[in-house]
Amino acid sequence: MLALGLIGIGANALAADTATVVVGATVLSKSNCKFNAPGTATLAFGNVDPASGSPATASTSLVLRCGGAAASATFNLTHDSGQWETAPNANRMKHATASPAEYMAYTLTLTPQSATIPKNTDQTITIDGSIAPADFQNASMGSYADSVVITLNP
Amino acid sequence: MKFSKLILVGALGAAGVLGNGVALAADTAAITVSAAVLGTCKFVAPKTGALAFGNLDPSVGGNVNGTATNPSFWCTKGASYTISDDFGVNEAVAGVAPRRMKHATLAEYIPYTFTYTATGTGAGPGTPATLNLAGQVLGTDYANVSAGNYGDTVTLSITP
């Protein structure tokens, strides 16, 4: 880098030319958050009974911690709505074998979705899922599945 | 000029940090989501039905078909169901046809047939099905019985 600078001085002095330089920088967070191993979780609703009038629910958790130069960090979680969503946050599971394909809608919430926590301290994230009776009562018998990627920033 | 060039070099350096920094700053976790919709069947309230043969007139004779009030039921969409019954409460040998109606006060019986659609595939509670119940009393079976009311109670079971 120093050598380039020296060459530059020489060239500009001779040509008496000017150049416009766009200057940009991004200040990175002083923090860096990671999911603790294994960084995976299973949200299993188990057996859902079509005769039930109550939502089917499931819960699981992930653990994360933040490190870096700052004493505390503010993390933020987002999810990709899974593989079969019809729109953002309109998650669906897909029937294992039905043809044509059949889907069952469910909701996914992350708690807390964002928080400011001390660095190097475990933070448990609760992942809650729910299937409304209207979505499972007339669904075909059988297994349904989806896969959701949760992204942690910074 | 010297200043500008030094800034240029600096900016390139920052771009390099930016690229690495973004890759480092986000982590991901994969969530596997699963559910299994059970195969189940339910009779719909009031969970009752009827098979009425009405008045049997020995002076007229002839086979008489019952008038059915069908119970309705539903099964999970895609679930194969089977319906069975207990042959009523008055059969001569437990669990063996013929089913029989019993006189209200006397130990006299009138045999009858009792049929229904015993198997099928569910379509979910939003699309209940009916039993297609049918029954018949033969003319010879009521020609020589005592006058009066006869009755039986049949309990139906559905699986899954």
mmCIF file of C-alpha atoms in Angstrom:
data_model
loop_
_atom_site.group_PDB
_atom_site.id
_atom_site.type_symbol
_atom_site.label_atom_id
_atom_site.label_comp_id
_atom_site.label_asym_id
_atom_site.label_seq_id
_atom_site.Cartn_x
_atom_site.Cartn_y
_atom_site.Cartn_z
ATOM 1 C CA MET A 1 0.000 0.000 0.000
ATOM 2 C CA LEU A 2 2.848 2.373 0.762
ATOM 3 C CA ALA A 3 4.545 1.611 -2.547
ATOM 4 C CA LEU A 4 1.368 2.324 -4.492
ATOM 5 C CA GLY A 5 1.098 5.664 -2.782
ATOM 6 C CA LEU A 6 4.593 6.661 -3.755
ATOM 7 C CA ILE A 7 4.030 5.767 -7.411
ATOM 8 C CA GLY A 8 0.862 7.754 -7.387
ATOM 9 C CA ILE A 9 2.624 10.866 -6.195
ATOM 10 C CA GLY A 10 5.120 10.628 -8.994
ATOM 11 C CA ALA A 11 2.522 10.175 -11.745
ATOM 12 C CA ASN A 12 0.320 13.023 -10.609
ATOM 13 C CA ALA A 13 3.198 15.457 -10.213
ATOM 14 C CA LEU A 14 4.214 14.912 -13.827
ATOM 15 C CA ALA A 15 0.798 15.033 -15.471
ATOM 16 C CA ALA A 16 -0.688 17.834 -13.374
ATOM 17 C CA ASP A 17 -3.927 15.932 -13.516
ATOM 18 C CA THR A 18 -6.670 15.417 -10.961
ATOM 19 C CA ALA A 19 -8.777 12.484 -10.034
ATOM 20 C CA THR A 20 -12.059 12.224 -8.145
ATOM 21 C CA VAL A 21 -12.108 9.520 -5.596
ATOM 22 C CA VAL A 22 -15.300 8.174 -4.064
ATOM 23 C CA VAL A 23 -14.715 7.519 -0.439
ATOM 24 C CA GLY A 24 -16.853 5.042 1.473
ATOM 25 C CA ALA A 25 -16.683 2.976 4.569
ATOM 26 C CA THR A 26 -18.968 0.864 6.686
ATOM 27 C CA VAL A 27 -18.472 0.881 10.421
ATOM 28 C CA LEU A 28 -18.917 -2.655 11.563
ATOM 29 C CA SER A 29 -20.521 -3.583 14.787
ATOM 30 C CA LYS A 30 -18.111 -4.057 17.623
ATOM 31 C CA SER A 31 -20.072 -7.216 18.384
ATOM 32 C CA ASN A 32 -20.307 -10.597 16.822
ATOM 33 C CA CYS A 33 -23.098 -13.015 17.778
ATOM 34 C CA LYS A 34 -23.205 -16.753 17.210
ATOM 35 C CA PHE A 35 -25.571 -19.595 17.888
ATOM 36 C CA ASN A 36 -24.111 -22.096 20.312
ATOM 37 C CA ALA A 37 -23.458 -25.567 18.917
ATOM 38 C CA PRO A 38 -25.165 -27.414 17.382
ATOM 39 C CA GLY A 39 -27.034 -24.430 15.932
ATOM 40 C CA THR A 40 -30.007 -26.566 15.006
ATOM 41 C CA ALA A 41 -33.366 -27.257 16.618
ATOM 42 C CA THR A 42 -36.447 -29.337 15.975
ATOM 43 C CA LEU A 43 -39.911 -27.881 16.197
ATOM 44 C CA ALA A 44 -42.016 -31.027 16.448
ATOM 45 C CA PHE A 45 -45.780 -30.709 16.654
ATOM 46 C CA GLY A 46 -46.113 -34.467 17.043
ATOM 47 C CA ASN A 47 -49.511 -35.980 16.350
ATOM 48 C CA VAL A 48 -52.179 -33.472 15.438
ATOM 49 C CA ASP A 49 -55.778 -34.644 15.969
ATOM 50 C CA PRO A 50 -58.255 -33.300 13.383
ATOM 51 C CA ALA A 51 -61.006 -33.639 15.995
ATOM 52 C CA SER A 52 -59.321 -31.023 18.173
ATOM 53 C CA GLY A 53 -60.714 -27.507 18.277
ATOM 54 C CA SER A 54 -57.590 -26.009 19.812
ATOM 55 C CA PRO A 55 -54.454 -24.868 18.021
ATOM 56 C CA ALA A 56 -51.646 -27.415 17.842
ATOM 57 C CA THR A 57 -48.516 -25.980 19.415
ATOM 58 C CA ALA A 58 -44.843 -26.839 19.618
ATOM 59 C CA SER A 59 -41.867 -25.184 21.204
ATOM 60 C CA THR A 60 -38.103 -25.492 21.027
ATOM 61 C CA SER A 61 -35.125 -23.290 21.747
ATOM 62 C CA LEU A 62 -31.751 -22.122 20.554
ATOM 63 C CA VAL A 63 -28.956 -20.528 22.553
ATOM 64 C CA LEU A 64 -26.791 -17.692 21.316
ATOM 65 C CA ARG A 65 -24.071 -15.493 22.733
ATOM 66 C CA CYS A 66 -22.370 -12.348 21.587
ATOM 67 C CA GLY A 67 -18.731 -11.386 21.783
ATOM 68 C CA GLY A 68 -16.593 -8.554 20.524
ATOM 69 C CA ALA A 69 -15.215 -5.243 21.710
ATOM 70 C CA ALA A 70 -18.437 -3.855 23.201
ATOM 71 C CA ALA A 71 -19.550 -4.794 26.695
ATOM 72 C CA SER A 72 -23.067 -5.470 25.464
ATOM 73 C CA ALA A 73 -24.561 -6.300 22.119
ATOM 74 C CA THR A 74 -27.944 -5.881 20.506
ATOM 75 C CA PHE A 75 -28.814 -8.908 18.417
ATOM 76 C CA ASN A 76 -31.581 -9.290 15.901
ATOM 77 C CA LEU A 77 -33.142 -12.485 14.571
ATOM 78 C CA THR A 78 -34.955 -13.031 11.311
ATOM 79 C CA HIS A 79 -36.241 -16.173 9.628
ATOM 80 C CA ASP A 80 -36.731 -17.085 6.000
ATOM 81 C CA SER A 81 -40.337 -18.355 6.384
ATOM 82 C CA GLY A 82 -39.270 -21.856 5.428
ATOM 83 C CA GLN A 83 -39.312 -23.701 2.133
ATOM 84 C CA TRP A 84 -42.994 -23.520 1.229
ATOM 85 C CA GLU A 85 -44.134 -20.082 2.316
ATOM 86 C CA THR A 86 -46.781 -18.265 0.314
ATOM 87 C CA ALA A 87 -45.531 -14.884 1.537
ATOM 88 C CA PRO A 88 -43.191 -13.574 4.246
ATOM 89 C CA ASN A 89 -44.182 -15.163 7.570
ATOM 90 C CA ALA A 90 -46.806 -17.313 5.814
ATOM 91 C CA ASN A 91 -45.011 -20.544 6.632
ATOM 92 C CA ARG A 92 -46.286 -23.903 5.455
ATOM 93 C CA MET A 93 -45.338 -27.507 5.981
ATOM 94 C CA LYS A 94 -45.557 -29.867 3.035
ATOM 95 C CA HIS A 95 -47.190 -33.297 3.100
ATOM 96 C CA ALA A 96 -44.618 -36.047 2.683
ATOM 97 C CA THR A 97 -46.334 -37.921 -0.120
ATOM 98 C CA ALA A 98 -49.549 -36.248 -1.286
ATOM 99 C CA SER A 99 -49.833 -35.694 -5.012
ATOM 100 C CA PRO A 100 -50.734 -33.057 -5.960
ATOM 101 C CA ALA A 101 -48.803 -31.465 -3.139
ATOM 102 C CA GLU A 102 -50.649 -30.481 0.019
ATOM 103 C CA TYR A 103 -49.580 -27.949 2.594
ATOM 104 C CA MET A 104 -50.452 -26.990 6.141
ATOM 105 C CA ALA A 105 -49.956 -23.434 7.351
ATOM 106 C CA TYR A 106 -48.302 -22.659 10.674
ATOM 107 C CA THR A 107 -46.882 -19.685 12.491
ATOM 108 C CA LEU A 108 -43.400 -19.282 13.919
ATOM 109 C CA THR A 109 -42.361 -16.767 16.557
ATOM 110 C CA LEU A 110 -38.939 -16.068 18.034
ATOM 111 C CA THR A 111 -38.754 -14.738 21.594
ATOM 112 C CA PRO A 112 -36.949 -12.485 22.127
ATOM 113 C CA GLN A 113 -36.588 -11.541 18.509
ATOM 114 C CA SER A 114 -34.150 -8.815 19.513
ATOM 115 C CA ALA A 115 -32.481 -7.820 22.786
ATOM 116 C CA THR A 116 -29.438 -6.140 24.239
ATOM 117 C CA ILE A 117 -27.395 -8.580 26.260
ATOM 118 C CA PRO A 118 -23.995 -8.621 27.985
ATOM 119 C CA LYS A 119 -21.268 -10.167 25.903
ATOM 120 C CA ASN A 120 -20.192 -13.742 26.461
ATOM 121 C CA THR A 121 -23.496 -14.545 28.123
ATOM 122 C CA ASP A 122 -25.880 -17.241 26.925
ATOM 123 C CA GLN A 123 -29.238 -16.016 25.682
ATOM 124 C CA THR A 124 -31.985 -18.595 25.130
ATOM 125 C CA ILE A 125 -34.287 -17.987 22.205
ATOM 126 C CA THR A 126 -37.672 -19.655 22.430
ATOM 127 C CA ILE A 127 -39.163 -20.782 19.140
ATOM 128 C CA ASP A 128 -42.911 -21.255 19.279
ATOM 129 C CA GLY A 129 -45.018 -22.789 16.540
ATOM 130 C CA SER A 130 -48.773 -22.941 16.182
ATOM 131 C CA ILE A 131 -51.187 -24.556 13.728
ATOM 132 C CA ALA A 132 -54.739 -23.220 13.688
ATOM 133 C CA PRO A 133 -57.577 -25.790 13.810
ATOM 134 C CA ALA A 134 -58.848 -24.525 10.469
ATOM 135 C CA ASP A 135 -55.493 -25.449 8.955
ATOM 136 C CA PHE A 136 -55.202 -29.004 10.290
ATOM 137 C CA GLN A 137 -58.806 -30.219 10.648
ATOM 138 C CA ASN A 138 -59.322 -30.907 6.960
ATOM 139 C CA ALA A 139 -55.694 -31.673 6.169
ATOM 140 C CA SER A 140 -54.795 -35.061 4.753
ATOM 141 C CA MET A 141 -53.595 -37.711 7.130
ATOM 142 C CA GLY A 142 -49.845 -38.133 7.220
ATOM 143 C CA SER A 143 -46.504 -36.457 7.879
ATOM 144 C CA TYR A 144 -45.713 -32.844 7.133
ATOM 145 C CA ALA A 145 -42.360 -31.056 7.304
ATOM 146 C CA ASP A 146 -40.576 -27.792 6.658
ATOM 147 C CA SER A 147 -37.123 -26.326 7.292
ATOM 148 C CA VAL A 148 -36.572 -22.762 8.424
ATOM 149 C CA VAL A 149 -33.281 -20.850 8.473
ATOM 150 C CA ILE A 150 -32.919 -18.336 11.283
ATOM 151 C CA THR A 151 -30.378 -15.583 10.762
ATOM 152 C CA LEU A 152 -28.653 -13.850 13.658
ATOM 153 C CA ASN A 153 -27.179 -10.367 13.305
ATOM 154 C CA PRO A 154 -24.688 -8.894 13.918
ATOM 155 C CA MET B 1 -2.847 14.727 -5.011
ATOM 156 C CA LYS B 2 -0.863 12.788 -2.576
ATOM 157 C CA PHE B 3 -3.749 13.052 -0.141
ATOM 158 C CA SER B 4 -6.242 11.795 -2.677
ATOM 159 C CA LYS B 5 -4.176 8.790 -3.551
ATOM 160 C CA LEU B 6 -3.713 7.873 0.040
ATOM 161 C CA ILE B 7 -7.479 8.033 0.535
ATOM 162 C CA LEU B 8 -7.988 5.798 -2.473
ATOM 163 C CA VAL B 9 -5.747 3.177 -0.974
ATOM 164 C CA GLY B 10 -7.538 3.549 2.315
ATOM 165 C CA ALA B 11 -10.950 3.121 0.733
ATOM 166 C CA LEU B 12 -9.901 -0.089 -0.978
ATOM 167 C CA GLY B 13 -8.732 -1.366 2.345
ATOM 168 C CA ALA B 14 -12.081 -0.545 3.909
ATOM 169 C CA ALA B 15 -13.910 -2.406 1.160
ATOM 170 C CA GLY B 16 -11.899 -5.480 1.979
ATOM 171 C CA VAL B 17 -12.814 -5.237 5.631
ATOM 172 C CA LEU B 18 -16.456 -4.744 4.700
ATOM 173 C CA GLY B 19 -16.558 -7.955 2.721
ATOM 174 C CA ASN B 20 -15.026 -9.989 5.468
ATOM 175 C CA GLY B 21 -17.005 -8.248 8.171
ATOM 176 C CA VAL B 22 -20.422 -9.034 6.682
ATOM 177 C CA ALA B 23 -19.534 -12.684 6.378
ATOM 178 C CA LEU B 24 -18.505 -12.779 10.009
ATOM 179 C CA ALA B 25 -21.388 -10.766 11.420
ATOM 180 C CA ALA B 26 -24.324 -13.079 10.597
ATOM 181 C CA ASP B 27 -24.842 -16.583 11.870
ATOM 182 C CA THR B 28 -27.615 -18.978 10.935
ATOM 183 C CA ALA B 29 -29.442 -21.861 12.579
ATOM 184 C CA ALA B 30 -31.612 -24.445 10.878
ATOM 185 C CA ILE B 31 -34.980 -25.354 12.385
ATOM 186 C CA THR B 32 -36.608 -28.614 11.355
ATOM 187 C CA VAL B 33 -40.393 -28.371 11.578
ATOM 188 C CA SER B 34 -42.564 -31.476 11.614
ATOM 189 C CA ALA B 35 -46.129 -32.573 12.300
ATOM 190 C CA ALA B 36 -48.259 -35.633 11.712
ATOM 191 C CA VAL B 37 -51.994 -35.359 11.130
ATOM 192 C CA LEU B 38 -53.626 -38.332 12.793
ATOM 193 C CA GLY B 39 -56.032 -40.630 11.064
ATOM 194 C CA THR B 40 -59.190 -40.499 13.157
ATOM 195 C CA CYS B 41 -62.957 -40.851 12.762
ATOM 196 C CA LYS B 42 -65.867 -39.392 14.696
ATOM 197 C CA PHE B 43 -69.599 -39.777 14.582
ATOM 198 C CA VAL B 44 -71.251 -36.379 14.415
ATOM 199 C CA ALA B 45 -73.592 -35.311 17.215
ATOM 200 C CA PRO B 46 -76.177 -36.439 18.175
ATOM 201 C CA LYS B 47 -74.418 -39.715 17.313
ATOM 202 C CA THR B 48 -77.685 -41.545 16.855
ATOM 203 C CA GLY B 49 -79.673 -43.026 14.028
ATOM 204 C CA ALA B 50 -82.781 -45.090 13.495
ATOM 205 C CA LEU B 51 -84.148 -47.914 11.396
ATOM 206 C CA ALA B 52 -87.938 -47.875 11.538
ATOM 207 C CA PHE B 53 -89.995 -50.694 10.078
ATOM 208 C CA GLY B 54 -93.266 -49.077 11.062
ATOM 209 C CA ASN B 55 -96.387 -51.239 11.324
ATOM 210 C CA LEU B 56 -96.022 -54.822 10.232
ATOM 211 C CA ASP B 57 -99.403 -56.249 9.176
ATOM 212 C CA PRO B 58 -99.526 -60.090 9.170
ATOM 213 C CA SER B 59 -102.712 -59.942 7.129
ATOM 214 C CA VAL B 60 -100.863 -58.193 4.340
ATOM 215 C CA GLY B 61 -97.508 -59.913 4.636
ATOM 216 C CA GLY B 62 -94.551 -59.368 2.420
ATOM 217 C CA ASN B 63 -91.020 -58.176 3.119
ATOM 218 C CA VAL B 64 -90.777 -54.734 4.683
ATOM 219 C CA ASN B 65 -87.844 -52.404 4.234
ATOM 220 C CA GLY B 66 -86.929 -50.123 7.092
ATOM 221 C CA THR B 67 -86.749 -46.357 6.836
ATOM 222 C CA ALA B 68 -83.288 -45.256 7.880
ATOM 223 C CA THR B 69 -82.214 -42.152 9.731
ATOM 224 C CA ASN B 70 -78.519 -42.258 9.030
ATOM 225 C CA PRO B 71 -75.899 -41.304 11.555
ATOM 226 C CA SER B 72 -73.213 -39.139 9.967
ATOM 227 C CA PHE B 73 -69.505 -39.296 10.614
ATOM 228 C CA TRP B 74 -66.219 -37.985 9.329
ATOM 229 C CA CYS B 75 -62.674 -39.292 9.077
ATOM 230 C CA THR B 76 -59.370 -37.557 8.515
ATOM 231 C CA LYS B 77 -58.903 -36.718 4.862
ATOM 232 C CA GLY B 78 -57.224 -39.697 3.247
ATOM 233 C CA ALA B 79 -57.828 -42.081 6.167
ATOM 234 C CA SER B 80 -59.273 -45.492 5.287
ATOM 235 C CA TYR B 81 -62.047 -46.339 7.708
ATOM 236 C CA THR B 82 -63.915 -49.417 8.796
ATOM 237 C CA ILE B 83 -67.315 -49.477 10.491
ATOM 238 C CA SER B 84 -68.576 -52.432 12.468
ATOM 239 C CA ASP B 85 -71.514 -53.140 14.782
ATOM 240 C CA ASP B 86 -72.326 -55.315 17.754
ATOM 241 C CA PHE B 87 -75.279 -57.165 16.134
ATOM 242 C CA GLY B 88 -77.610 -55.457 18.580
ATOM 243 C CA VAL B 89 -78.577 -56.702 22.000
ATOM 244 C CA ASN B 90 -80.968 -59.510 21.109
ATOM 245 C CA GLU B 91 -79.099 -61.802 18.744
ATOM 246 C CA ALA B 92 -79.438 -65.530 19.528
ATOM 247 C CA VAL B 93 -75.686 -66.081 19.515
ATOM 248 C CA ALA B 94 -73.461 -63.185 20.586
ATOM 249 C CA GLY B 95 -71.864 -61.425 17.630
ATOM 250 C CA VAL B 96 -73.667 -63.586 15.064
ATOM 251 C CA ALA B 97 -76.431 -62.594 12.672
ATOM 252 C CA PRO B 98 -79.360 -62.475 12.501
ATOM 253 C CA ARG B 99 -79.908 -59.389 14.557
ATOM 254 C CA ARG B 100 -83.313 -59.531 16.207
ATOM 255 C CA MET B 101 -85.888 -57.119 17.584
ATOM 256 C CA LYS B 102 -87.456 -58.159 20.835
ATOM 257 C CA HIS B 103 -91.058 -57.772 21.864
ATOM 258 C CA ALA B 104 -91.459 -55.046 24.474
ATOM 259 C CA THR B 105 -92.783 -57.441 27.131
ATOM 260 C CA LEU B 106 -92.588 -60.951 25.710
ATOM 261 C CA ALA B 107 -89.617 -63.118 24.841
ATOM 262 C CA GLU B 108 -90.488 -63.048 21.155
ATOM 263 C CA TYR B 109 -88.219 -61.898 18.386
ATOM 264 C CA ILE B 110 -88.348 -60.694 14.809
ATOM 265 C CA PRO B 111 -85.119 -61.134 12.843
ATOM 266 C CA TYR B 112 -84.043 -58.341 10.514
ATOM 267 C CA THR B 113 -81.172 -57.578 8.184
ATOM 268 C CA PHE B 114 -78.963 -54.609 8.816
ATOM 269 C CA THR B 115 -76.515 -53.330 6.188
ATOM 270 C CA TYR B 116 -74.390 -50.251 5.720
ATOM 271 C CA THR B 117 -71.330 -49.054 3.852
ATOM 272 C CA ALA B 118 -68.611 -50.419 6.097
ATOM 273 C CA THR B 119 -65.451 -49.054 4.478
ATOM 274 C CA GLY B 120 -64.295 -45.952 2.695
ATOM 275 C CA THR B 121 -61.884 -43.040 2.734
ATOM 276 C CA GLY B 122 -62.311 -39.920 4.841
ATOM 277 C CA ALA B 123 -62.597 -36.407 3.483
ATOM 278 C CA GLY B 124 -62.136 -34.453 6.720
ATOM 279 C CA PRO B 125 -64.648 -33.030 9.194
ATOM 280 C CA GLY B 126 -65.679 -30.409 6.672
ATOM 281 C CA THR B 127 -67.137 -33.174 4.509
ATOM 282 C CA PRO B 128 -69.034 -35.647 6.701
ATOM 283 C CA ALA B 129 -70.326 -38.918 5.278
ATOM 284 C CA THR B 130 -73.477 -40.906 5.983
ATOM 285 C CA LEU B 131 -73.831 -44.572 6.738
ATOM 286 C CA ASN B 132 -76.256 -45.669 3.976
ATOM 287 C CA LEU B 133 -78.127 -47.781 6.471
ATOM 288 C CA ALA B 134 -80.689 -50.292 5.213
ATOM 289 C CA GLY B 135 -82.658 -53.148 6.737
ATOM 290 C CA GLN B 136 -85.424 -55.583 5.971
ATOM 291 C CA VAL B 137 -87.901 -57.802 7.800
ATOM 292 C CA LEU B 138 -89.126 -60.848 5.920
ATOM 293 C CA GLY B 139 -92.844 -61.447 5.683
ATOM 294 C CA THR B 140 -92.410 -64.957 7.072
ATOM 295 C CA ASP B 141 -90.697 -63.572 10.167
ATOM 296 C CA TYR B 142 -93.641 -61.514 11.401
ATOM 297 C CA ALA B 143 -96.511 -63.701 10.173
ATOM 298 C CA ASN B 144 -96.841 -65.627 13.433
ATOM 299 C CA VAL B 145 -95.520 -63.308 16.144
ATOM 300 C CA SER B 146 -97.437 -61.586 18.912
ATOM 301 C CA ALA B 147 -98.803 -58.142 18.337
ATOM 302 C CA GLY B 148 -96.931 -55.296 19.972
ATOM 303 C CA ASN B 149 -93.818 -53.189 19.780
ATOM 304 C CA TYR B 150 -90.469 -54.699 18.965
ATOM 305 C CA GLY B 151 -87.128 -53.041 19.301
ATOM 306 C CA ASP B 152 -83.360 -53.454 19.266
ATOM 307 C CA THR B 153 -80.347 -51.214 19.830
ATOM 308 C CA VAL B 154 -77.301 -51.589 17.650
ATOM 309 C CA THR B 155 -74.009 -49.929 18.558
ATOM 310 C CA LEU B 156 -71.757 -48.953 15.675
ATOM 311 C CA SER B 157 -68.019 -48.499 15.939
ATOM 312 C CA ILE B 158 -65.720 -46.746 13.510
ATOM 313 C CA THR B 159 -61.952 -46.954 13.214
ATOM 314 C CA PRO B 160 -59.489 -45.360 13.203
#
